[in-house]
Amino acid sequence: MNLILFGPPGVGKGTQAERLRDTYTLHHISTGDILRVAVKEGTKLGVEARRYMDSGGLVPDEVIIGMVAEVLEKDKKEKKGFLLDGFPRTEDQARALDKIFRKLEIKDVVVVSLDAPEPELIARLVKRGKESGRSDDTEETIRYRLKVYHKQTSPVLDYYKQRKKVRAIDGLGKIDEITKRINTAVKEFA
Ligand code: ADP
C-alpha cells in the first residue's frame, strides 16, 4: 500500500503521518521536512527553497519534482510502501508523480484527504509557531499559505477523485480519534 496524505497546512498531516508510518511500516517522505533540513544545512536546494518557504509560497515545481523523483527512485529498493506528506501540492506535481509511479511500477495508491475548518487551522498553526518557532508559522504567512492552498493545491483533490481511491477524513477532533478514522478508511487496502 502507498499513501498520499493530503490536506491544508495545519490539518495534522505530520502528526498522523508518523503514526501511519509505524502502523503500516511505510517509508515516510515529507517534502516540508526535507526542505527544512536543506535550509538548515545551507545546501544549494536549501538556499533556493528558503526564499519561497519564508514567504509561504510554493517552491517551484521543477525543483520539488526533481527532488521527490530522486528520493522515490533511491528508496524504492527498500520495498516498503511510500507515505507522501506535503506532495503533490500542484496539478503538475500530481501528473509528475503519476509518471514516477508508472516508471517504478507502483499501482496501489490511496489518497487520504484530511480537512478541518479554516479558523481551526489558523489557531493550530499560530500555536505551533509560538511553541516551535517555525519561521513560516506567523499569522500573516499562515493566511498566505492557506490562500496558496486553496488556489494551487486544493484542485489536486479533484484530479485524484477522477483517478485514484480517495478517502475523505474529518480532521477535527482528538488526535487518536482522527488516527482511528484513518485506520478504518485504509484498512481494506493494507
Ligand atoms: P504545511 O503543510 O504546514 O504548510 P510543510 O512542512 O508541508 O508545511 O511545507 C512548508 C513549506 O515548504 C511550504 O509552505 C512550501 O514553501 C514548501 N513545500 C513543501 N512541500 C512542497 C511542495 N510539494 N511543493 C512546493 N513547495 C513545497
CSV table of C-alpha atoms and ligand atoms in Angstrom, one decimal:
chain,number,residue,atom,x,y,z
A,1,MET,CA,0.0,0.0,0.0
A,2,ASN,CA,1.2,3.5,-0.8
A,3,LEU,CA,-0.5,6.5,0.8
A,4,ILE,CA,-0.7,10.1,-0.2
A,5,LEU,CA,-1.7,12.3,2.8
A,6,PHE,CA,-3.4,15.3,1.5
A,7,GLY,CA,-4.8,18.4,3.2
A,8,PRO,CA,-4.3,22.1,4.1
A,9,PRO,CA,-1.5,23.4,6.3
A,10,GLY,CA,-2.2,22.7,10.0
A,11,VAL,CA,-4.6,19.9,9.4
A,12,GLY,CA,-2.3,17.4,11.1
A,13,LYS,CA,-0.6,15.6,8.2
A,14,GLY,CA,2.7,15.4,10.0
A,15,THR,CA,1.3,14.1,13.3
A,16,GLN,CA,-0.9,11.4,11.5
A,17,ALA,CA,2.0,10.5,9.1
A,18,GLU,CA,4.2,9.4,12.0
A,19,ARG,CA,1.5,7.1,13.2
A,20,LEU,CA,0.7,5.7,9.8
A,21,ARG,CA,4.4,5.1,9.1
A,22,ASP,CA,4.7,2.9,12.2
A,23,THR,CA,1.4,1.1,11.9
A,24,TYR,CA,1.8,0.1,8.2
A,25,THR,CA,5.7,0.2,8.1
A,26,LEU,CA,5.7,2.8,5.4
A,27,HIS,CA,8.5,5.0,4.1
A,28,HIS,CA,7.5,8.5,5.2
A,29,ILE,CA,8.5,11.3,2.8
A,30,SER,CA,7.7,14.8,4.0
A,31,THR,CA,8.8,17.4,1.4
A,32,GLY,CA,8.5,20.1,4.1
A,33,ASP,CA,10.9,18.2,6.4
A,34,ILE,CA,13.3,17.5,3.6
A,35,LEU,CA,13.3,21.2,2.6
A,36,ARG,CA,13.7,22.4,6.2
A,37,VAL,CA,16.8,20.1,6.6
A,38,ALA,CA,18.2,21.5,3.3
A,39,VAL,CA,17.6,25.1,4.6
A,40,LYS,CA,19.4,24.3,7.9
A,41,GLU,CA,22.3,22.7,6.2
A,42,GLY,CA,22.6,25.6,3.7
A,43,THR,CA,22.7,23.4,0.6
A,44,LYS,CA,22.0,24.8,-2.9
A,45,LEU,CA,18.5,23.4,-2.6
A,46,GLY,CA,18.0,24.9,0.8
A,47,VAL,CA,19.2,28.4,-0.2
A,48,GLU,CA,16.8,28.4,-3.1
A,49,ALA,CA,13.9,26.9,-1.2
A,50,ARG,CA,14.2,29.3,1.7
A,51,ARG,CA,13.1,32.3,-0.5
A,52,TYR,CA,9.8,30.6,-1.1
A,53,MET,CA,9.2,29.0,2.2
A,54,ASP,CA,9.7,32.1,4.3
A,55,SER,CA,7.0,34.0,2.4
A,56,GLY,CA,4.7,31.0,2.4
A,57,GLY,CA,4.7,30.4,-1.3
A,58,LEU,CA,5.5,27.1,-3.0
A,59,VAL,CA,8.9,26.0,-4.1
A,60,PRO,CA,8.9,25.8,-7.9
A,61,ASP,CA,7.6,22.6,-9.4
A,62,GLU,CA,10.8,21.7,-11.3
A,63,VAL,CA,12.8,21.9,-8.1
A,64,ILE,CA,10.4,19.9,-5.9
A,65,ILE,CA,9.6,17.3,-8.6
A,66,GLY,CA,13.3,16.6,-9.2
A,67,MET,CA,13.9,16.2,-5.5
A,68,VAL,CA,11.0,13.8,-5.0
A,69,ALA,CA,11.8,11.7,-8.0
A,70,GLU,CA,15.3,11.2,-6.7
A,71,VAL,CA,14.1,10.2,-3.3
A,72,LEU,CA,11.5,7.7,-4.6
A,73,GLU,CA,13.8,6.1,-7.1
A,74,LYS,CA,16.5,5.7,-4.5
A,75,ASP,CA,14.2,4.4,-1.8
A,76,LYS,CA,12.1,2.0,-3.9
A,77,LYS,CA,14.7,-0.7,-3.2
A,78,GLU,CA,13.6,-0.7,0.5
A,79,LYS,CA,10.4,-2.5,-0.7
A,80,LYS,CA,8.3,-0.5,1.7
A,81,GLY,CA,5.2,1.3,0.6
A,82,PHE,CA,5.5,5.1,0.4
A,83,LEU,CA,3.7,7.6,2.6
A,84,LEU,CA,3.8,11.0,0.9
A,85,ASP,CA,3.2,14.0,3.1
A,86,GLY,CA,3.1,17.5,1.5
A,87,PHE,CA,3.5,16.3,-2.0
A,88,PRO,CA,1.9,16.7,-4.5
A,89,ARG,CA,0.8,20.3,-4.0
A,90,THR,CA,0.0,21.3,-7.6
A,91,GLU,CA,-1.6,19.5,-10.5
A,92,ASP,CA,1.7,19.5,-12.3
A,93,GLN,CA,3.3,17.7,-9.3
A,94,ALA,CA,0.4,15.2,-9.3
A,95,ARG,CA,1.0,14.5,-13.0
A,96,ALA,CA,4.7,14.1,-12.5
A,97,LEU,CA,4.1,11.8,-9.6
A,98,ASP,CA,1.9,9.6,-11.8
A,99,LYS,CA,4.7,9.3,-14.2
A,100,ILE,CA,7.2,8.4,-11.5
A,101,PHE,CA,4.8,5.7,-10.1
A,102,ARG,CA,4.4,4.2,-13.6
A,103,LYS,CA,8.2,4.1,-14.0
A,104,LEU,CA,8.6,2.4,-10.6
A,105,GLU,CA,5.6,0.1,-11.3
A,106,ILE,CA,3.7,1.4,-8.3
A,107,LYS,CA,0.0,0.8,-8.6
A,108,ASP,CA,-1.7,0.6,-5.2
A,109,VAL,CA,-2.1,4.2,-4.2
A,110,VAL,CA,-4.7,5.5,-1.8
A,111,VAL,CA,-5.2,9.2,-1.1
A,112,VAL,CA,-6.2,10.2,2.4
A,113,SER,CA,-7.7,13.7,2.4
A,114,LEU,CA,-7.8,15.4,5.8
A,115,ASP,CA,-9.7,18.6,6.3
A,116,ALA,CA,-10.8,21.0,9.0
A,117,PRO,CA,-12.4,24.4,9.2
A,118,GLU,CA,-10.1,27.4,8.5
A,119,PRO,CA,-10.3,29.1,11.9
A,120,GLU,CA,-9.1,25.8,13.5
A,121,LEU,CA,-6.2,25.5,11.0
A,122,ILE,CA,-5.1,29.1,11.8
A,123,ALA,CA,-5.4,28.5,15.5
A,124,ARG,CA,-3.3,25.3,15.4
A,125,LEU,CA,-0.6,26.9,13.2
A,126,VAL,CA,-0.3,30.1,15.4
A,127,LYS,CA,0.1,27.8,18.4
A,128,ARG,CA,2.7,25.7,16.7
A,129,GLY,CA,4.5,28.9,15.7
A,130,LYS,CA,4.7,30.0,19.3
A,131,GLU,CA,5.9,26.6,20.5
A,132,SER,CA,8.3,25.6,17.8
A,133,GLY,CA,9.4,28.9,16.4
A,134,ARG,CA,8.8,27.7,12.9
A,135,SER,CA,9.5,30.8,10.8
A,136,ASP,CA,6.6,30.3,8.5
A,137,ASP,CA,4.0,30.0,11.3
A,138,THR,CA,3.3,33.7,11.7
A,139,GLU,CA,-0.2,34.9,11.3
A,140,GLU,CA,0.5,36.8,8.0
A,141,THR,CA,2.4,33.9,6.4
A,142,ILE,CA,-0.2,31.4,7.6
A,143,ARG,CA,-3.0,33.3,5.8
A,144,TYR,CA,-0.9,33.4,2.7
A,145,ARG,CA,-0.2,29.7,2.9
A,146,LEU,CA,-3.9,29.0,3.1
A,147,LYS,CA,-4.6,31.2,0.1
A,148,VAL,CA,-1.9,29.3,-1.8
A,149,TYR,CA,-3.5,26.0,-0.7
A,150,HIS,CA,-7.0,27.0,-2.0
A,151,LYS,CA,-5.7,28.3,-5.3
A,152,GLN,CA,-2.9,25.8,-6.2
A,153,THR,CA,-3.3,22.7,-4.0
A,154,SER,CA,-7.0,22.0,-3.5
A,155,PRO,CA,-7.5,21.3,-7.3
A,156,VAL,CA,-5.2,18.3,-6.9
A,157,LEU,CA,-8.0,16.6,-4.9
A,158,ASP,CA,-10.3,16.8,-7.9
A,159,TYR,CA,-7.5,15.4,-10.1
A,160,TYR,CA,-7.3,12.4,-7.7
A,161,LYS,CA,-11.0,11.9,-7.3
A,162,GLN,CA,-11.1,11.1,-11.0
A,163,ARG,CA,-8.1,8.8,-10.9
A,164,LYS,CA,-7.5,7.2,-7.5
A,165,LYS,CA,-9.1,5.9,-4.4
A,166,VAL,CA,-9.8,8.9,-2.2
A,167,ARG,CA,-10.9,8.7,1.4
A,168,ALA,CA,-12.1,12.0,3.0
A,169,ILE,CA,-11.4,12.2,6.7
A,170,ASP,CA,-12.6,14.8,9.2
A,171,GLY,CA,-9.5,16.3,10.8
A,172,LEU,CA,-11.4,17.9,13.6
A,173,GLY,CA,-11.2,16.1,17.0
A,174,LYS,CA,-8.7,14.3,19.2
A,175,ILE,CA,-5.5,13.1,17.5
A,176,ASP,CA,-6.3,9.5,18.5
A,177,GLU,CA,-9.9,9.7,17.1
A,178,ILE,CA,-8.5,11.0,13.8
A,179,THR,CA,-6.0,8.2,13.6
A,180,LYS,CA,-8.9,5.7,14.2
A,181,ARG,CA,-10.9,7.3,11.4
A,182,ILE,CA,-7.9,7.0,9.0
A,183,ASN,CA,-7.2,3.4,10.0
A,184,THR,CA,-10.8,2.4,9.4
A,185,ALA,CA,-10.7,4.0,6.0
A,186,VAL,CA,-7.4,2.4,4.8
A,187,LYS,CA,-7.6,-1.0,6.5
A,188,GLU,CA,-9.2,-2.6,3.4
A,189,PHE,CA,-6.1,-1.6,1.4
A,190,ALA,CA,-3.4,-2.6,3.9
B,1,ADP,P1,2.5,23.0,5.9
B,1,ADP,O1,1.7,21.8,5.3
B,1,ADP,O2,2.2,23.2,7.3
B,1,ADP,O3,2.4,24.2,5.0
B,1,ADP,P2,5.1,21.8,5.1
B,1,ADP,O4,6.1,21.5,6.0
B,1,ADP,O5,4.4,20.7,4.3
B,1,ADP,O6,4.0,22.7,5.9
B,1,ADP,O7,5.7,22.8,4.0
B,1,ADP,C1,6.3,24.0,4.3
B,1,ADP,C2,6.7,24.8,3.1
B,1,ADP,O8,7.6,24.0,2.3
B,1,ADP,C3,5.6,25.2,2.1
B,1,ADP,O9,4.9,26.4,2.5
B,1,ADP,C4,6.4,25.3,0.8
B,1,ADP,O10,7.1,26.5,0.7
B,1,ADP,C5,7.4,24.2,0.9
B,1,ADP,N1,6.9,22.9,0.3
B,1,ADP,C6,6.7,21.8,0.9
B,1,ADP,N2,6.2,20.8,0.1
B,1,ADP,C7,6.1,21.4,-1.1
B,1,ADP,C8,5.7,21.0,-2.4
B,1,ADP,N3,5.3,19.8,-2.7
B,1,ADP,N4,5.7,21.9,-3.5
B,1,ADP,C9,6.2,23.2,-3.3
B,1,ADP,N5,6.6,23.6,-2.1
B,1,ADP,C10,6.6,22.8,-1.0
